[in-house]
């Protein structure tokens, strides 16, 4: 099945570094076995009769199913099919895995769908993106993005040589392609991706041609080093369910004179054109839509845990606790409502794509930076000190102190063993390194939240809101003048 093919494909000579060592067989490394087994199962769903029509579609009426992130939506029904696919994978992983390739695949699908319009940026764009889209779709390529520049000195720009030489840039053009040097961060899922979608992120000046690019770079490219952060994977699955199975690795990419073939260079040399491609509404609407669908599954998961904790220790009868539990439900409903509104009020854009309404998606992504940290805070408040009272291992229930374990850890509505399992699960989400990473991720994965809110204001047609105000004031003024004339 294709999940096994995916694991086998990762032994392709890629350079992955963890704890100062280069990993030779990635699928067998303990930092990745749990995560890759999860991904293997998701890929296999495209071959299983019970799930393949939920997560996939049949391109060109073929017998083979491809993931629905590659489906170009031409109608509301198509968009909802994509949504159902995202939701199924997200629920399967409880929203814990945000970069299961469906985000980056959706970006590629959006560019492919808008290829005729985007060809004004480069006449070869249509051919390049069409070829790659079909290759990625038909070969189940795992994709991720790497667009952020390294944190060196945020107060300086490319006029500072220290910055210019470390931000990814072209050092040479050849007949085969361009040779690039520099670093990119933060690439989630980097060790086990097939290709990276890499682009410049800042609004560079026209003189910064060597730093302006949109590239598709194979993970096994010579000279590309994938440098992982510390792994939060934990082999003790009974005690750390989430860390053992859903640890998404983040990495920094070192590109040491990497050759990118011309067919993988989507754009290069024009900052304005790169920015236009990056801001393409078709691609962003499809990719950001996936973000929000995934987010709902995560909110539902943490809400379920919080409800279970409140019931297990019987604090759900207190009014102030009920208020907090109700707040969690409100979070879910708001996010679901925004997704539904974005889909129903979507429209056929200039590319012929039925795209979700981006303003609702932007709102969901923006408030999401506040919702998840608040949900974590509520879980902490509901469980309180119980989270730091759990034993070190579930094995204590089978040892010499088993009787005392069952006596003193018992909950109001659940056995001691179930209660400890529940509190360990909650701790993995809110107190472990794995959990802390997730809170940080949800705060910043969509970029600077301050800038995101500001952009939402700047990009909105504000006259739709202000015109009625000025009209009301004008009418009131006219009525006032009329009243003065009629009552001398």
CSV table of C-alpha atoms in Angstrom, one decimal:
chain,number,residue,atom,x,y,z
A,1,UNK,CA,0.0,0.0,0.0
A,2,UNK,CA,1.1,3.6,-0.6
A,3,UNK,CA,1.8,4.2,3.1
A,4,UNK,CA,4.6,1.6,2.9
A,5,UNK,CA,5.8,3.1,-0.4
A,6,UNK,CA,6.0,6.5,1.4
A,7,UNK,CA,8.2,5.1,4.2
A,8,UNK,CA,10.5,3.4,1.6
A,9,UNK,CA,10.8,6.6,-0.4
A,10,UNK,CA,12.5,8.4,2.5
A,11,UNK,CA,15.7,6.3,2.2
A,12,UNK,CA,16.8,8.5,-0.7
A,13,UNK,CA,20.1,9.9,0.6
A,14,UNK,CA,18.7,13.0,2.3
A,15,UNK,CA,20.8,14.8,4.9
A,16,UNK,CA,18.9,14.9,8.2
A,17,UNK,CA,20.7,16.0,11.3
A,18,UNK,CA,19.6,15.3,14.9
A,19,UNK,CA,21.6,15.6,18.1
A,20,UNK,CA,24.8,16.2,16.1
A,21,UNK,CA,24.4,13.0,14.0
A,22,UNK,CA,23.3,12.4,10.5
A,23,UNK,CA,20.4,10.0,10.4
A,24,UNK,CA,20.9,7.1,8.0
A,25,UNK,CA,17.6,5.2,8.1
A,26,UNK,CA,14.9,7.8,8.9
A,27,UNK,CA,11.9,5.4,9.2
A,28,UNK,CA,13.7,3.3,11.9
A,29,UNK,CA,14.9,6.2,14.0
A,30,UNK,CA,13.0,6.4,17.4
A,31,UNK,CA,12.5,10.2,17.0
A,32,UNK,CA,10.3,9.5,13.9
A,33,UNK,CA,8.9,6.0,14.1
A,34,UNK,CA,5.6,6.9,15.8
A,35,UNK,CA,5.0,9.9,13.6
A,36,UNK,CA,5.8,8.1,10.4
A,37,UNK,CA,3.6,5.2,11.4
A,38,UNK,CA,0.7,7.7,11.8
A,39,UNK,CA,1.4,9.1,8.4
A,40,UNK,CA,1.7,5.6,6.9
A,41,UNK,CA,-1.8,4.9,8.1
A,42,UNK,CA,-3.1,8.1,6.6
A,43,UNK,CA,-1.6,7.4,3.2
A,44,UNK,CA,-3.1,3.9,3.3
A,45,UNK,CA,-6.6,5.4,3.6
A,46,UNK,CA,-6.4,6.2,-0.1
A,47,UNK,CA,-6.2,2.5,-0.8
A,48,UNK,CA,-8.8,1.3,1.6
A,49,UNK,CA,-12.4,1.0,0.1
A,50,UNK,CA,-14.0,2.3,3.4
A,51,UNK,CA,-12.0,5.6,3.4
A,52,UNK,CA,-10.7,6.4,-0.1
A,53,UNK,CA,-13.7,8.3,-1.2
A,54,UNK,CA,-13.7,10.3,2.0
A,55,UNK,CA,-10.1,11.5,1.7
A,56,UNK,CA,-9.6,11.2,-2.0
A,57,UNK,CA,-10.9,11.7,-5.5
A,58,UNK,CA,-10.3,10.1,-8.9
A,59,UNK,CA,-8.5,12.5,-11.2
A,60,UNK,CA,-9.5,12.2,-14.9
A,61,UNK,CA,-11.9,9.4,-14.0
A,62,UNK,CA,-8.9,7.0,-13.3
A,63,UNK,CA,-9.2,4.0,-11.0
A,64,UNK,CA,-6.6,5.4,-8.6
A,65,UNK,CA,-7.5,7.8,-5.8
A,66,UNK,CA,-5.5,10.9,-5.1
A,67,UNK,CA,-5.8,13.0,-2.0
A,68,UNK,CA,-8.5,15.7,-2.2
A,69,UNK,CA,-6.0,18.5,-1.5
A,70,UNK,CA,-5.2,18.1,-5.2
A,71,UNK,CA,-8.8,18.5,-6.2
A,72,UNK,CA,-9.5,21.8,-8.0
A,73,UNK,CA,-12.9,22.9,-6.7
A,74,UNK,CA,-15.3,24.1,-9.4
A,75,UNK,CA,-18.4,24.1,-7.2
A,76,UNK,CA,-19.5,24.3,-3.6
A,77,UNK,CA,-19.7,20.5,-3.6
A,78,UNK,CA,-16.1,20.2,-4.6
A,79,UNK,CA,-15.0,22.6,-1.9
A,80,UNK,CA,-16.9,20.7,0.7
A,81,UNK,CA,-15.3,17.5,-0.5
A,82,UNK,CA,-11.9,19.0,0.1
A,83,UNK,CA,-13.1,20.2,3.5
A,84,UNK,CA,-14.4,16.7,4.4
A,85,UNK,CA,-11.0,15.2,3.5
A,86,UNK,CA,-9.1,17.7,5.6
A,87,UNK,CA,-11.5,17.1,8.5
A,88,UNK,CA,-11.1,13.3,8.3
A,89,UNK,CA,-7.3,13.4,8.5
A,90,UNK,CA,-7.4,16.1,11.2
A,91,UNK,CA,-9.8,14.1,13.3
A,92,UNK,CA,-7.7,11.0,12.8
A,93,UNK,CA,-4.8,12.9,14.4
A,94,UNK,CA,-6.9,15.1,16.8
A,95,UNK,CA,-5.6,18.2,15.0
A,96,UNK,CA,-2.1,17.6,16.4
A,97,UNK,CA,-0.5,17.3,13.0
A,98,UNK,CA,-0.8,20.6,11.1
A,99,UNK,CA,1.5,19.8,8.2
A,100,UNK,CA,0.3,16.6,6.8
A,101,UNK,CA,1.2,17.9,3.3
A,102,UNK,CA,-2.4,18.9,2.6
A,103,UNK,CA,-1.6,22.6,3.2
A,104,UNK,CA,1.4,22.8,0.8
A,105,UNK,CA,-0.4,20.6,-1.7
A,106,UNK,CA,-3.3,23.0,-1.6
A,107,UNK,CA,-0.9,25.9,-2.4
A,108,UNK,CA,0.4,24.0,-5.4
A,109,UNK,CA,-3.2,23.2,-6.5
A,110,UNK,CA,-4.2,26.8,-6.2
A,111,UNK,CA,-1.2,27.9,-8.4
A,112,UNK,CA,-2.1,25.2,-10.9
A,113,UNK,CA,-5.7,26.3,-11.0
A,114,UNK,CA,-4.7,29.9,-11.5
A,115,UNK,CA,-1.9,29.1,-13.9
A,116,UNK,CA,-3.3,30.9,-16.9
A,117,UNK,CA,-3.6,34.2,-14.9
A,118,UNK,CA,-0.2,33.7,-13.3
A,119,UNK,CA,1.5,33.2,-16.6
A,120,UNK,CA,1.6,37.0,-16.9
A,121,UNK,CA,4.4,36.7,-14.3
A,122,UNK,CA,6.4,34.3,-16.3
A,123,UNK,CA,5.4,32.7,-19.7
A,124,UNK,CA,6.9,29.4,-18.5
A,125,UNK,CA,4.9,29.3,-15.3
A,126,UNK,CA,1.9,27.4,-16.8
A,127,UNK,CA,4.1,24.5,-18.1
A,128,UNK,CA,6.2,24.3,-14.9
A,129,UNK,CA,3.3,24.3,-12.4
A,130,UNK,CA,1.2,21.9,-14.6
A,131,UNK,CA,4.0,19.4,-14.8
A,132,UNK,CA,4.8,19.6,-11.1
A,133,UNK,CA,1.1,19.5,-10.0
A,134,UNK,CA,0.5,16.2,-11.9
A,135,UNK,CA,3.8,14.7,-10.7
A,136,UNK,CA,2.9,15.5,-7.0
A,137,UNK,CA,-0.7,14.4,-7.4
A,138,UNK,CA,0.0,11.1,-9.1
A,139,UNK,CA,3.0,10.2,-7.0
A,140,UNK,CA,1.5,11.1,-3.6
A,141,UNK,CA,4.4,13.5,-2.9
A,142,UNK,CA,4.6,14.8,0.6
A,143,UNK,CA,5.1,18.6,0.5
A,144,UNK,CA,5.9,21.3,3.1
A,145,UNK,CA,6.9,24.9,3.1
A,146,UNK,CA,10.0,26.8,4.2
A,147,UNK,CA,9.6,30.6,3.8
A,148,UNK,CA,10.9,32.3,6.9
A,149,UNK,CA,14.4,33.8,7.0
A,150,UNK,CA,16.8,33.0,9.9
A,151,UNK,CA,16.6,35.2,13.0
A,152,UNK,CA,19.9,37.1,13.0
A,153,UNK,CA,19.1,40.8,13.5
A,154,UNK,CA,15.5,41.8,12.8
A,155,UNK,CA,16.5,45.5,12.9
A,156,UNK,CA,18.6,45.2,9.8
A,157,UNK,CA,17.8,44.4,6.2
A,158,UNK,CA,19.7,43.1,3.1
A,159,UNK,CA,21.9,46.2,3.0
A,160,UNK,CA,23.7,44.5,5.9
A,161,UNK,CA,26.1,42.0,4.4
A,162,UNK,CA,25.7,39.7,7.4
A,163,UNK,CA,22.0,39.4,6.6
A,164,UNK,CA,22.3,39.3,2.8
A,165,UNK,CA,24.7,36.4,2.8
A,166,UNK,CA,22.7,34.2,5.1
A,167,UNK,CA,19.2,34.8,3.7
A,168,UNK,CA,18.7,32.4,0.8
A,169,UNK,CA,20.0,33.9,-2.4
A,170,UNK,CA,21.2,32.9,-5.8
A,171,UNK,CA,25.0,32.7,-6.2
A,172,UNK,CA,25.1,31.4,-9.8
A,173,UNK,CA,23.0,30.7,-12.8
A,174,UNK,CA,23.9,27.7,-15.0
A,175,UNK,CA,22.3,26.0,-18.0
A,176,UNK,CA,20.8,23.4,-15.6
A,177,UNK,CA,19.3,25.9,-13.1
A,178,UNK,CA,20.2,28.2,-10.3
A,179,UNK,CA,22.6,27.6,-7.4
A,180,UNK,CA,21.3,28.9,-4.1
A,181,UNK,CA,23.0,29.5,-0.7
A,182,UNK,CA,21.6,30.4,2.7
A,183,UNK,CA,19.1,29.2,5.3
A,184,UNK,CA,15.3,28.9,5.7
A,185,UNK,CA,13.1,28.2,8.8
A,186,UNK,CA,10.7,26.9,10.1
A,187,UNK,CA,10.1,23.8,8.0
A,188,UNK,CA,7.5,21.6,9.8
A,189,UNK,CA,7.6,18.0,8.6
A,190,UNK,CA,11.0,18.7,6.9
A,191,UNK,CA,12.8,15.4,7.6
A,192,UNK,CA,10.1,13.3,5.9
A,193,UNK,CA,8.9,15.6,3.1
A,194,UNK,CA,9.6,14.9,-0.5
A,195,UNK,CA,9.8,18.5,-1.7
A,196,UNK,CA,10.0,21.9,-0.1
A,197,UNK,CA,8.1,24.9,-1.4
A,198,UNK,CA,10.6,27.7,-0.7
A,199,UNK,CA,10.0,31.4,-1.3
A,200,UNK,CA,11.3,34.7,-0.2
A,201,UNK,CA,9.0,36.2,2.4
A,202,UNK,CA,9.9,39.8,2.9
A,203,UNK,CA,8.9,42.6,0.6
A,204,UNK,CA,12.3,43.1,-1.0
A,205,UNK,CA,13.4,46.1,-3.0
A,206,UNK,CA,13.8,45.7,-6.8
A,207,UNK,CA,17.6,45.7,-6.3
A,208,UNK,CA,17.4,42.5,-4.3
A,209,UNK,CA,16.9,40.3,-7.3
A,210,UNK,CA,19.1,37.5,-6.0
A,211,UNK,CA,16.9,37.1,-3.0
A,212,UNK,CA,13.6,37.0,-4.9
A,213,UNK,CA,12.5,33.5,-5.8
A,214,UNK,CA,9.8,30.8,-5.6
A,215,UNK,CA,11.4,27.3,-5.7
A,216,UNK,CA,10.4,23.7,-5.4
A,217,UNK,CA,13.4,21.9,-3.9
A,218,UNK,CA,13.7,18.1,-3.4
A,219,UNK,CA,14.6,17.1,0.1
A,220,UNK,CA,17.5,14.9,-1.1
A,221,UNK,CA,19.2,17.7,-3.0
A,222,UNK,CA,23.0,17.6,-2.7
A,223,UNK,CA,24.1,20.4,-0.3
A,224,UNK,CA,20.7,20.6,1.5
A,225,UNK,CA,21.0,19.9,5.2
A,226,UNK,CA,17.8,19.4,7.4
A,227,UNK,CA,18.8,20.4,10.9
A,228,UNK,CA,16.1,19.2,13.4
A,229,UNK,CA,15.2,20.7,16.7
A,230,UNK,CA,15.2,18.5,19.8
A,231,UNK,CA,12.8,15.6,19.4
A,232,UNK,CA,9.7,15.5,21.7
A,233,UNK,CA,8.8,12.0,20.7
A,234,UNK,CA,8.4,9.6,23.6
A,235,UNK,CA,8.4,5.9,23.1
A,236,UNK,CA,6.3,5.3,26.2
A,237,UNK,CA,3.1,5.4,24.4
A,238,UNK,CA,1.0,4.4,27.4
A,239,UNK,CA,2.2,7.4,29.3
A,240,UNK,CA,2.6,9.9,26.5
A,241,UNK,CA,0.0,9.1,23.8
A,242,UNK,CA,0.4,12.3,21.9
A,243,UNK,CA,4.2,12.6,22.0
A,244,UNK,CA,4.5,9.0,20.9
A,245,UNK,CA,2.3,9.2,17.8
A,246,UNK,CA,1.9,12.8,16.6
A,247,UNK,CA,5.3,14.6,17.1
A,248,UNK,CA,5.7,16.8,14.0
A,249,UNK,CA,9.4,17.7,13.6
A,250,UNK,CA,10.5,21.2,12.9
A,251,UNK,CA,13.8,22.0,11.2
A,252,UNK,CA,16.0,24.7,9.8
A,253,UNK,CA,17.3,24.2,6.3
A,254,UNK,CA,20.9,24.9,5.3
A,255,UNK,CA,21.3,25.2,1.6
A,256,UNK,CA,25.0,25.0,0.8
A,257,UNK,CA,25.2,25.7,-3.0
A,258,UNK,CA,22.1,23.7,-3.9
A,259,UNK,CA,21.3,23.3,-7.6
A,260,UNK,CA,17.6,24.0,-8.3
A,261,UNK,CA,16.7,22.9,-11.9
A,262,UNK,CA,15.0,25.5,-14.0
A,263,UNK,CA,11.8,23.4,-14.2
A,264,UNK,CA,11.6,23.8,-10.4
A,265,UNK,CA,12.3,27.5,-10.4
A,266,UNK,CA,8.8,28.9,-10.6
A,267,UNK,CA,9.9,32.5,-10.3
A,268,UNK,CA,13.2,34.2,-9.8
A,269,UNK,CA,14.7,37.7,-10.0
A,270,UNK,CA,11.7,40.0,-9.6
A,271,UNK,CA,10.6,40.8,-6.1
A,272,UNK,CA,7.3,42.3,-7.2
A,273,UNK,CA,6.3,39.2,-9.2
A,274,UNK,CA,7.3,36.9,-6.3
A,275,UNK,CA,5.1,39.0,-4.0
A,276,UNK,CA,2.2,38.7,-6.5
A,277,UNK,CA,2.5,35.0,-6.6
A,278,UNK,CA,2.7,34.7,-2.9
A,279,UNK,CA,-0.4,36.8,-2.5
A,280,UNK,CA,-2.4,34.9,-5.1
A,281,UNK,CA,-5.9,34.7,-3.7
A,282,UNK,CA,-6.8,31.4,-5.3
A,283,UNK,CA,-3.8,29.5,-3.7
A,284,UNK,CA,-4.1,31.3,-0.4
A,285,UNK,CA,-7.8,30.7,-0.1
A,286,UNK,CA,-7.4,26.9,-0.7
A,287,UNK,CA,-4.4,26.5,1.6
A,288,UNK,CA,-5.7,28.7,4.4
A,289,UNK,CA,-9.1,26.9,4.3
A,290,UNK,CA,-7.2,23.7,5.2
A,291,UNK,CA,-5.6,25.5,8.2
A,292,UNK,CA,-9.0,26.3,9.7
A,293,UNK,CA,-10.6,23.0,9.1
A,294,UNK,CA,-7.7,21.3,10.9
A,295,UNK,CA,-7.9,23.8,13.7
A,296,UNK,CA,-11.5,22.8,14.5
A,297,UNK,CA,-10.4,19.2,15.2
A,298,UNK,CA,-7.8,20.5,17.6
A,299,UNK,CA,-10.3,22.6,19.5
A,300,UNK,CA,-12.8,19.7,19.7
A,301,UNK,CA,-10.0,17.5,21.1
A,302,UNK,CA,-8.9,19.8,23.9
A,303,UNK,CA,-12.6,20.5,24.7
A,304,UNK,CA,-13.3,16.8,25.0
A,305,UNK,CA,-10.3,16.4,27.3
A,306,UNK,CA,-11.4,19.3,29.5
A,307,UNK,CA,-15.0,18.0,29.7
A,308,UNK,CA,-13.7,14.6,30.7
A,309,UNK,CA,-11.4,16.0,33.4
A,310,UNK,CA,-14.2,18.1,34.8
A,311,UNK,CA,-16.4,15.1,35.0
A,312,UNK,CA,-13.7,12.8,36.4
A,313,UNK,CA,-13.2,15.0,39.5
A,314,UNK,CA,-16.8,16.4,39.5
A,315,UNK,CA,-16.1,20.1,39.2
A,316,UNK,CA,-18.6,20.4,36.3
A,317,UNK,CA,-21.4,21.3,38.7
A,318,UNK,CA,-19.8,24.6,39.7
A,319,UNK,CA,-21.0,27.7,37.8
A,320,UNK,CA,-17.6,29.2,37.2
A,321,UNK,CA,-16.4,25.9,35.7
A,322,UNK,CA,-19.5,25.7,33.5
A,323,UNK,CA,-18.8,29.2,32.2
A,324,UNK,CA,-15.4,28.0,31.1
A,325,UNK,CA,-16.7,24.8,29.5
A,326,UNK,CA,-19.3,26.9,27.7
A,327,UNK,CA,-16.5,29.2,26.4
A,328,UNK,CA,-14.8,26.2,24.8
A,329,UNK,CA,-18.0,25.3,23.0
A,330,UNK,CA,-18.3,28.8,21.8
A,331,UNK,CA,-14.8,28.6,20.3
A,332,UNK,CA,-15.7,25.5,18.3
A,333,UNK,CA,-19.0,27.0,17.1
A,334,UNK,CA,-17.4,30.3,16.0
A,335,UNK,CA,-14.7,28.5,14.0
A,336,UNK,CA,-17.2,26.1,12.4
A,337,UNK,CA,-19.4,29.0,11.6
A,338,UNK,CA,-16.6,30.9,9.9
A,339,UNK,CA,-15.7,27.8,7.8
A,340,UNK,CA,-19.3,27.3,6.8
A,341,UNK,CA,-19.7,30.9,5.9
A,342,UNK,CA,-16.5,30.9,3.9
A,343,UNK,CA,-17.7,27.9,1.9
A,344,UNK,CA,-21.4,29.0,1.3
A,345,UNK,CA,-20.4,32.5,0.5
A,346,UNK,CA,-17.6,31.4,-1.7
A,347,UNK,CA,-17.5,32.4,-5.4
A,348,UNK,CA,-16.1,31.4,-8.7
A,349,UNK,CA,-12.9,33.5,-9.0
A,350,UNK,CA,-11.2,34.6,-12.2
A,351,UNK,CA,-9.4,31.2,-12.4
A,352,UNK,CA,-12.7,29.4,-12.5
A,353,UNK,CA,-12.2,28.1,-9.0
A,354,UNK,CA,-14.9,28.0,-6.4
A,355,UNK,CA,-12.9,29.6,-3.7
A,356,UNK,CA,-13.9,30.1,0.0
A,357,UNK,CA,-14.5,33.7,1.0
A,358,UNK,CA,-11.1,34.7,2.2
A,359,UNK,CA,-12.2,37.3,4.8
A,360,UNK,CA,-13.9,34.6,6.9
A,361,UNK,CA,-10.8,32.4,6.6
A,362,UNK,CA,-8.6,35.4,7.7
A,363,UNK,CA,-10.8,36.0,10.7
A,364,UNK,CA,-10.6,32.4,11.7
A,365,UNK,CA,-6.9,32.3,11.4
A,366,UNK,CA,-6.5,35.5,13.4
A,367,UNK,CA,-8.7,34.6,16.3
A,368,UNK,CA,-7.2,31.1,16.3
A,369,UNK,CA,-4.0,32.7,17.7
A,370,UNK,CA,-6.0,33.6,20.8
A,371,UNK,CA,-8.4,30.7,21.1
A,372,UNK,CA,-5.9,27.8,21.5
A,373,UNK,CA,-3.8,29.5,24.3
A,374,UNK,CA,-7.1,30.3,26.0
A,375,UNK,CA,-8.3,26.7,25.7
A,376,UNK,CA,-5.1,25.5,27.2
A,377,UNK,CA,-5.5,28.0,30.1
A,378,UNK,CA,-9.1,26.7,30.7
A,379,UNK,CA,-7.8,23.1,30.9
A,380,UNK,CA,-5.2,24.1,33.4
A,381,UNK,CA,-7.8,25.9,35.5
A,382,UNK,CA,-10.2,23.0,35.5
A,383,UNK,CA,-7.6,20.3,36.4
A,384,UNK,CA,-5.5,22.4,38.6
A,385,UNK,CA,-2.9,20.7,40.7
A,386,UNK,CA,-4.1,17.3,39.7
A,387,UNK,CA,-1.9,17.5,36.6
A,388,UNK,CA,1.3,17.4,38.7
A,389,UNK,CA,0.1,14.6,41.0
A,390,UNK,CA,0.0,11.8,38.4
A,391,UNK,CA,2.5,9.0,38.9
A,392,UNK,CA,5.5,8.6,36.7
A,393,UNK,CA,4.2,5.6,34.9
A,394,UNK,CA,1.1,3.5,34.4
A,395,UNK,CA,3.2,0.6,35.5
A,396,UNK,CA,2.7,1.6,39.1
A,397,UNK,CA,-0.8,0.1,38.8
A,398,UNK,CA,0.7,-3.3,38.4
A,399,UNK,CA,3.4,-3.2,41.0
A,400,UNK,CA,3.6,-3.7,44.8
A,401,UNK,CA,1.6,-0.5,45.5
A,402,UNK,CA,-1.2,-1.4,43.1
A,403,UNK,CA,-3.8,-1.4,45.9
A,404,UNK,CA,-2.9,2.1,47.1
A,405,UNK,CA,-2.8,3.3,43.5
A,406,UNK,CA,-6.4,2.3,42.9
A,407,UNK,CA,-7.5,3.6,46.3
A,408,UNK,CA,-5.9,7.1,46.2
A,409,UNK,CA,-6.1,8.0,42.5
A,410,UNK,CA,-9.7,7.1,42.0
A,411,UNK,CA,-12.0,9.8,40.5
A,412,UNK,CA,-15.6,10.7,41.1
A,413,UNK,CA,-16.9,8.9,38.0
A,414,UNK,CA,-13.9,6.9,36.7
A,415,UNK,CA,-11.5,4.3,38.0
A,416,UNK,CA,-8.1,5.4,39.3
A,417,UNK,CA,-6.4,3.9,36.3
A,418,UNK,CA,-8.7,5.7,33.8
A,419,UNK,CA,-8.3,9.0,35.7
A,420,UNK,CA,-4.5,8.8,35.6
A,421,UNK,CA,-4.6,8.0,31.9
A,422,UNK,CA,-6.8,11.0,31.3
A,423,UNK,CA,-4.6,13.4,33.3
A,424,UNK,CA,-1.5,12.1,31.6
A,425,UNK,CA,-3.1,12.7,28.2
A,426,UNK,CA,-4.0,16.2,29.4
A,427,UNK,CA,-0.4,16.8,30.6
A,428,UNK,CA,1.0,15.8,27.3
A,429,UNK,CA,-1.1,18.5,25.7
A,430,UNK,CA,-0.5,21.3,28.2
A,431,UNK,CA,2.7,20.7,30.2
A,432,UNK,CA,5.1,18.5,28.2
A,433,UNK,CA,7.7,19.9,25.7
A,434,UNK,CA,5.3,18.5,23.0
A,435,UNK,CA,2.4,20.5,24.4
A,436,UNK,CA,4.5,23.7,24.8
A,437,UNK,CA,5.5,23.5,21.2
A,438,UNK,CA,1.9,23.3,20.1
A,439,UNK,CA,0.9,26.4,22.0
A,440,UNK,CA,3.8,28.3,20.5
A,441,UNK,CA,2.9,27.0,17.1
A,442,UNK,CA,-0.7,28.0,17.2
A,443,UNK,CA,0.3,31.5,18.3
A,444,UNK,CA,2.6,32.1,15.3
A,445,UNK,CA,2.0,29.6,12.5
A,446,UNK,CA,0.0,32.1,10.5
A,447,UNK,CA,2.7,34.7,10.9
A,448,UNK,CA,2.9,37.8,13.2
A,449,UNK,CA,-0.6,38.0,14.7
A,450,UNK,CA,-0.4,41.8,15.1
A,451,UNK,CA,0.4,42.2,11.4
A,452,UNK,CA,-2.3,39.7,10.5
A,453,UNK,CA,-5.0,41.7,12.2
A,454,UNK,CA,-3.6,44.9,10.7
A,455,UNK,CA,-3.6,43.4,7.2
A,456,UNK,CA,-7.2,42.3,7.7
A,457,UNK,CA,-8.1,46.0,8.4
A,458,UNK,CA,-5.9,47.3,5.5
A,459,UNK,CA,-7.3,44.9,2.9
A,460,UNK,CA,-11.0,45.3,3.8
A,461,UNK,CA,-13.3,47.6,1.8
A,462,UNK,CA,-13.9,50.0,4.7
A,463,UNK,CA,-16.4,52.2,2.8
A,464,UNK,CA,-19.0,49.5,3.1
A,465,UNK,CA,-19.0,50.2,6.8
A,466,UNK,CA,-18.3,53.9,6.9
A,467,UNK,CA,-20.6,55.1,4.1
A,468,UNK,CA,-23.8,54.4,6.1
A,469,UNK,CA,-22.3,56.4,9.0
A,470,UNK,CA,-21.7,59.4,6.8
A,471,UNK,CA,-25.1,59.0,5.2
A,472,UNK,CA,-26.7,58.9,8.6
A,473,UNK,CA,-24.9,62.1,9.7
A,474,UNK,CA,-25.7,63.9,6.4
A,475,UNK,CA,-29.4,63.0,6.8
A,476,UNK,CA,-29.4,64.1,10.4
A,477,UNK,CA,-27.8,67.4,9.5
A,478,UNK,CA,-30.3,68.0,6.7
A,479,UNK,CA,-33.2,67.3,9.1
A,480,UNK,CA,-31.7,69.7,11.6
A,481,UNK,CA,-31.4,72.5,8.9
A,482,UNK,CA,-35.0,71.8,7.8
A,483,UNK,CA,-36.2,72.0,11.4
A,484,UNK,CA,-34.5,75.4,11.9
A,485,UNK,CA,-36.2,76.7,8.8
A,486,UNK,CA,-39.6,75.4,9.8
A,487,UNK,CA,-39.4,76.8,13.3
A,488,UNK,CA,-38.0,80.4,13.1
